[in-house]
Amino acid sequence: AQTVTQSQPEMSVQEAETVTLSCTYDTSESDYYLFWYKQPPSRQMILVIRQEAYKQQNATENRFSVNFQKAAKSFSLKISDSQLGDAAMYFCAYRRGATGNQFYFGTGTSLTVIP
Amino acid sequence: AAGVIQSPRHLIKEKRETATLKCYPIPRHDTVYWYQQGPGQDPQFLISFYEKMQSDKGSIPDRFSAQQFSDYHSELNMSSLELGDSALYFCASSIWDEKLFFGSGTQLSVL
């Protein structure tokens, strides 16, 4: 079974600083996708970034980037130049590849941004 | 750009009543997912549909059923509601093998 683990229930970062959120996953599959979703107080689920397992290059979206370590089954999210609007719950998610459907979510990391 | 539409946004029911939640996926998306998120919890997968056929099933209670219609909208039917069913219910859609786009959710309160 696939599992996603986020070992940091809460994190805080000073505005304009950089923070890294950790995520590890367990799978026996070789073809899969990894995601980070952001859930602000409004409770909407917003896609932050996506990584295909077959790609060695780490995904980047503006101030958000990932450190994907396939052998270690690690998928951390780095937020640079943190902004107040980045404050939210962040969920790491895993999805199997070609025949897969279900997204598996971690338990989330609550990020506080300190002005 | 069009997003996933869920209705209603809020729903209040009493125990043992029934509820129907609706989801309209992004046009041309062929897969619909339902997730349940309790207070302070991560989203729990309930069920998904690909091209109107059930494609995956998670922790959906037998009291719940869902279907996807010919226009690709989906409905989650919940019967014999219990207090523990109070949660935020997300619908999400995707094109096969692509990222998930979530609706704003339906907040269900069972009194």
Tab-separated table of C-alpha atoms in Angstrom:
chain	number	residue	atom	x	y	z
A	1	ALA	CA	0.000	0.000	0.000
A	2	GLN	CA	1.089	3.520	-0.662
A	3	THR	CA	1.627	5.842	2.284
A	4	VAL	CA	2.624	9.463	2.491
A	5	THR	CA	4.283	10.825	5.615
A	6	GLN	CA	4.678	14.425	6.632
A	7	SER	CA	6.639	14.443	9.859
A	8	GLN	CA	6.277	18.163	10.581
A	9	PRO	CA	2.771	18.982	11.840
A	10	GLU	CA	3.702	22.664	12.171
A	11	MET	CA	6.373	24.910	10.748
A	12	SER	CA	7.020	28.624	10.904
A	13	VAL	CA	9.096	30.951	8.801
A	14	GLN	CA	9.978	34.608	8.899
A	15	GLU	CA	8.612	36.658	6.040
A	16	ALA	CA	11.075	36.777	3.102
A	17	GLU	CA	12.964	33.769	4.447
A	18	THR	CA	13.104	30.242	3.049
A	19	VAL	CA	11.418	27.194	4.512
A	20	THR	CA	11.463	23.521	3.569
A	21	LEU	CA	8.576	21.152	4.204
A	22	SER	CA	9.357	17.447	4.329
A	23	CYS	CA	7.510	14.550	2.769
A	24	THR	CA	8.381	10.905	2.415
A	25	TYR	CA	6.391	8.208	0.731
A	26	ASP	CA	6.381	4.492	0.437
A	27	THR	CA	5.691	2.703	-2.818
A	28	SER	CA	6.759	-0.267	-4.853
A	29	GLU	CA	5.681	1.395	-8.078
A	30	SER	CA	8.140	2.890	-10.553
A	31	ASP	CA	5.654	5.121	-12.339
A	32	TYR	CA	3.968	7.719	-10.164
A	33	TYR	CA	3.386	11.406	-9.583
A	34	LEU	CA	3.948	13.574	-6.549
A	35	PHE	CA	2.195	16.806	-5.671
A	36	TRP	CA	2.085	19.534	-3.112
A	37	TYR	CA	-1.298	21.069	-2.388
A	38	LYS	CA	-1.923	24.187	-0.331
A	39	GLN	CA	-5.026	24.618	1.814
A	40	PRO	CA	-5.447	28.154	3.161
A	41	PRO	CA	-7.975	29.033	5.886
A	42	SER	CA	-10.656	29.203	3.189
A	43	ARG	CA	-10.114	25.407	2.979
A	44	GLN	CA	-9.786	25.413	-0.788
A	45	MET	CA	-7.279	22.908	-2.140
A	46	ILE	CA	-4.813	24.591	-4.475
A	47	LEU	CA	-2.161	22.786	-6.493
A	48	VAL	CA	1.296	24.177	-5.781
A	49	ILE	CA	3.615	21.922	-7.741
A	50	ARG	CA	3.782	18.551	-9.471
A	51	GLN	CA	6.621	16.104	-10.128
A	52	GLU	CA	6.690	13.074	-12.391
A	53	ALA	CA	8.730	10.218	-10.950
A	54	TYR	CA	10.456	9.513	-14.269
A	55	LYS	CA	11.865	13.038	-14.415
A	56	GLN	CA	15.157	13.572	-12.635
A	57	GLN	CA	14.907	17.333	-12.824
A	58	ASN	CA	13.268	18.922	-9.819
A	59	ALA	CA	10.061	20.817	-10.556
A	60	THR	CA	9.982	24.568	-9.993
A	61	GLU	CA	7.082	27.019	-9.936
A	62	ASN	CA	8.194	30.559	-9.205
A	63	ARG	CA	9.114	30.675	-5.492
A	64	PHE	CA	8.234	27.012	-4.999
A	65	SER	CA	10.614	24.186	-5.795
A	66	VAL	CA	10.981	20.577	-4.805
A	67	ASN	CA	13.865	18.344	-3.883
A	68	PHE	CA	12.886	14.963	-5.292
A	69	GLN	CA	15.072	12.115	-4.111
A	70	LYS	CA	13.613	9.027	-5.755
A	71	ALA	CA	15.910	6.479	-4.149
A	72	ALA	CA	15.223	7.909	-0.717
A	73	LYS	CA	11.495	8.332	-1.532
A	74	SER	CA	11.653	11.894	-0.378
A	75	PHE	CA	9.817	14.884	-1.845
A	76	SER	CA	10.400	18.108	0.037
A	77	LEU	CA	8.943	21.503	-0.827
A	78	LYS	CA	11.055	24.629	-0.603
A	79	ILE	CA	9.347	27.984	-0.387
A	80	SER	CA	11.669	30.911	-1.064
A	81	ASP	CA	11.029	34.542	-0.140
A	82	SER	CA	8.077	33.500	2.019
A	83	GLN	CA	5.035	35.754	1.922
A	84	LEU	CA	2.170	36.191	4.347
A	85	GLY	CA	-0.140	34.625	1.783
A	86	ASP	CA	1.864	31.412	1.942
A	87	ALA	CA	0.436	30.698	5.377
A	88	ALA	CA	-1.656	27.562	4.967
A	89	MET	CA	-1.808	23.828	5.496
A	90	TYR	CA	0.373	22.042	2.966
A	91	PHE	CA	-0.415	18.508	1.886
A	92	CYS	CA	1.957	16.217	0.072
A	93	ALA	CA	0.187	13.785	-2.248
A	94	TYR	CA	1.083	10.693	-4.234
A	95	ARG	CA	-0.629	9.163	-7.194
A	96	ARG	CA	0.177	5.994	-9.078
A	97	GLY	CA	0.963	6.333	-12.764
A	98	ALA	CA	-0.689	4.897	-15.816
A	99	THR	CA	-3.200	2.614	-14.151
A	100	GLY	CA	-3.606	4.636	-11.016
A	101	ASN	CA	-6.415	6.809	-9.820
A	102	GLN	CA	-6.453	7.551	-6.145
A	103	PHE	CA	-4.425	10.390	-4.681
A	104	TYR	CA	-2.937	9.569	-1.289
A	105	PHE	CA	-2.454	12.547	0.991
A	106	GLY	CA	-0.135	13.085	3.915
A	107	THR	CA	-1.453	14.461	7.185
A	108	GLY	CA	-0.355	17.976	6.337
A	109	THR	CA	2.037	20.616	7.636
A	110	SER	CA	0.631	23.849	8.985
A	111	LEU	CA	2.862	26.726	7.888
A	112	THR	CA	2.859	30.018	9.760
A	113	VAL	CA	4.526	33.054	8.233
A	114	ILE	CA	5.780	35.572	10.773
A	115	PRO	CA	5.758	39.207	9.657
B	1	ALA	CA	-10.827	29.612	-16.638
B	2	ALA	CA	-13.573	27.190	-15.674
B	3	GLY	CA	-13.147	25.402	-12.367
B	4	VAL	CA	-14.763	22.497	-10.590
B	5	ILE	CA	-18.196	23.535	-9.359
B	6	GLN	CA	-19.742	22.001	-6.279
B	7	SER	CA	-23.185	22.551	-4.883
B	8	PRO	CA	-24.397	23.337	-2.385
B	9	ARG	CA	-21.593	25.183	-0.562
B	10	HIS	CA	-23.154	24.486	2.799
B	11	LEU	CA	-25.674	21.888	3.885
B	12	ILE	CA	-27.274	21.284	7.241
B	13	LYS	CA	-29.041	17.999	7.864
B	14	GLU	CA	-30.330	16.065	10.813
B	15	LYS	CA	-29.373	12.551	11.798
B	16	ARG	CA	-30.890	9.829	9.633
B	17	GLU	CA	-31.696	12.265	6.829
B	18	THR	CA	-30.314	11.992	3.300
B	19	ALA	CA	-28.131	14.414	1.378
B	20	THR	CA	-27.088	14.764	-2.234
B	21	LEU	CA	-23.943	16.608	-3.197
B	22	LYS	CA	-23.319	17.656	-6.767
B	23	CYS	CA	-20.118	18.170	-8.688
B	24	TYR	CA	-19.527	19.634	-12.127
B	25	PRO	CA	-15.983	18.901	-13.352
B	26	ILE	CA	-13.868	21.108	-15.529
B	27	PRO	CA	-14.937	20.701	-19.185
B	28	ARG	CA	-13.123	17.850	-20.951
B	29	HIS	CA	-11.956	16.329	-17.683
B	30	ASP	CA	-12.797	12.656	-17.748
B	31	THR	CA	-12.151	11.686	-14.123
B	32	VAL	CA	-14.020	12.772	-11.004
B	33	TYR	CA	-12.972	12.107	-7.411
B	34	TRP	CA	-14.740	12.534	-4.102
B	35	TYR	CA	-12.854	13.226	-0.891
B	36	GLN	CA	-14.032	13.700	2.677
B	37	GLN	CA	-12.091	15.978	5.013
B	38	GLY	CA	-12.989	16.010	8.688
B	39	PRO	CA	-11.941	18.904	10.964
B	40	GLY	CA	-8.155	18.964	11.232
B	41	GLN	CA	-7.831	15.877	9.031
B	42	ASP	CA	-6.255	15.192	5.686
B	43	PRO	CA	-8.575	14.457	2.764
B	44	GLN	CA	-9.771	10.870	2.689
B	45	PHE	CA	-10.526	9.310	-0.662
B	46	LEU	CA	-14.067	8.051	-1.110
B	47	ILE	CA	-14.564	7.091	-4.739
B	48	SER	CA	-13.633	8.021	-8.282
B	49	PHE	CA	-15.104	7.719	-11.771
B	50	TYR	CA	-13.408	7.567	-15.138
B	51	GLU	CA	-15.578	8.049	-18.197
B	52	LYS	CA	-18.712	7.507	-16.113
B	53	MET	CA	-17.540	4.172	-14.725
B	54	GLN	CA	-16.374	3.700	-11.163
B	55	SER	CA	-12.599	3.455	-11.329
B	56	ASP	CA	-11.455	3.305	-7.726
B	57	LYS	CA	-13.057	2.979	-4.328
B	58	GLY	CA	-11.753	4.081	-0.989
B	59	SER	CA	-13.255	4.382	2.452
B	60	ILE	CA	-16.775	5.132	1.301
B	61	PRO	CA	-19.442	3.866	3.730
B	62	ASP	CA	-22.137	1.563	2.405
B	63	ARG	CA	-24.645	4.292	3.250
B	64	PHE	CA	-23.074	6.440	0.551
B	65	SER	CA	-23.328	5.971	-3.185
B	66	ALA	CA	-22.152	7.982	-6.117
B	67	GLN	CA	-22.440	8.070	-9.848
B	68	GLN	CA	-21.244	10.024	-12.830
B	69	PHE	CA	-23.759	11.025	-15.443
B	70	SER	CA	-23.591	11.311	-19.221
B	71	ASP	CA	-22.700	15.017	-18.967
B	72	TYR	CA	-19.830	14.025	-16.623
B	73	HIS	CA	-21.300	15.669	-13.569
B	74	SER	CA	-21.274	13.514	-10.468
B	75	GLU	CA	-23.490	13.162	-7.432
B	76	LEU	CA	-22.667	11.795	-4.011
B	77	ASN	CA	-25.726	10.438	-2.246
B	78	MET	CA	-25.554	10.034	1.495
B	79	SER	CA	-28.274	8.281	3.462
B	80	SER	CA	-28.938	7.626	7.145
B	81	LEU	CA	-26.648	10.497	8.015
B	82	GLU	CA	-24.659	10.265	11.216
B	83	LEU	CA	-23.002	12.965	13.294
B	84	GLY	CA	-19.617	11.669	12.166
B	85	ASP	CA	-20.480	12.439	8.562
B	86	SER	CA	-20.072	16.148	9.289
B	87	ALA	CA	-17.139	17.171	7.139
B	88	LEU	CA	-16.006	19.096	4.122
B	89	TYR	CA	-16.652	17.068	0.982
B	90	PHE	CA	-14.421	17.831	-1.942
B	91	CYS	CA	-14.970	16.949	-5.518
B	92	ALA	CA	-12.000	17.052	-7.854
B	93	SER	CA	-11.506	16.413	-11.528
B	94	SER	CA	-8.629	15.620	-13.811
B	95	ILE	CA	-7.770	14.437	-17.248
B	96	TRP	CA	-6.508	10.875	-16.961
B	97	ASP	CA	-3.025	10.891	-15.445
B	98	GLU	CA	-2.958	14.617	-14.862
B	99	LYS	CA	-3.132	16.778	-11.773
B	100	LEU	CA	-6.184	17.053	-9.610
B	101	PHE	CA	-8.225	20.244	-9.558
B	102	PHE	CA	-10.450	20.639	-6.532
B	103	GLY	CA	-13.793	22.332	-6.139
B	104	SER	CA	-14.450	24.628	-3.188
B	105	GLY	CA	-16.116	21.849	-1.261
B	106	THR	CA	-19.485	21.292	0.370
B	107	GLN	CA	-19.518	21.770	4.120
B	108	LEU	CA	-21.957	19.234	5.539
B	109	SER	CA	-23.158	19.631	9.101
B	110	VAL	CA	-25.213	16.838	10.626
B	111	LEU	CA	-27.111	17.874	13.750
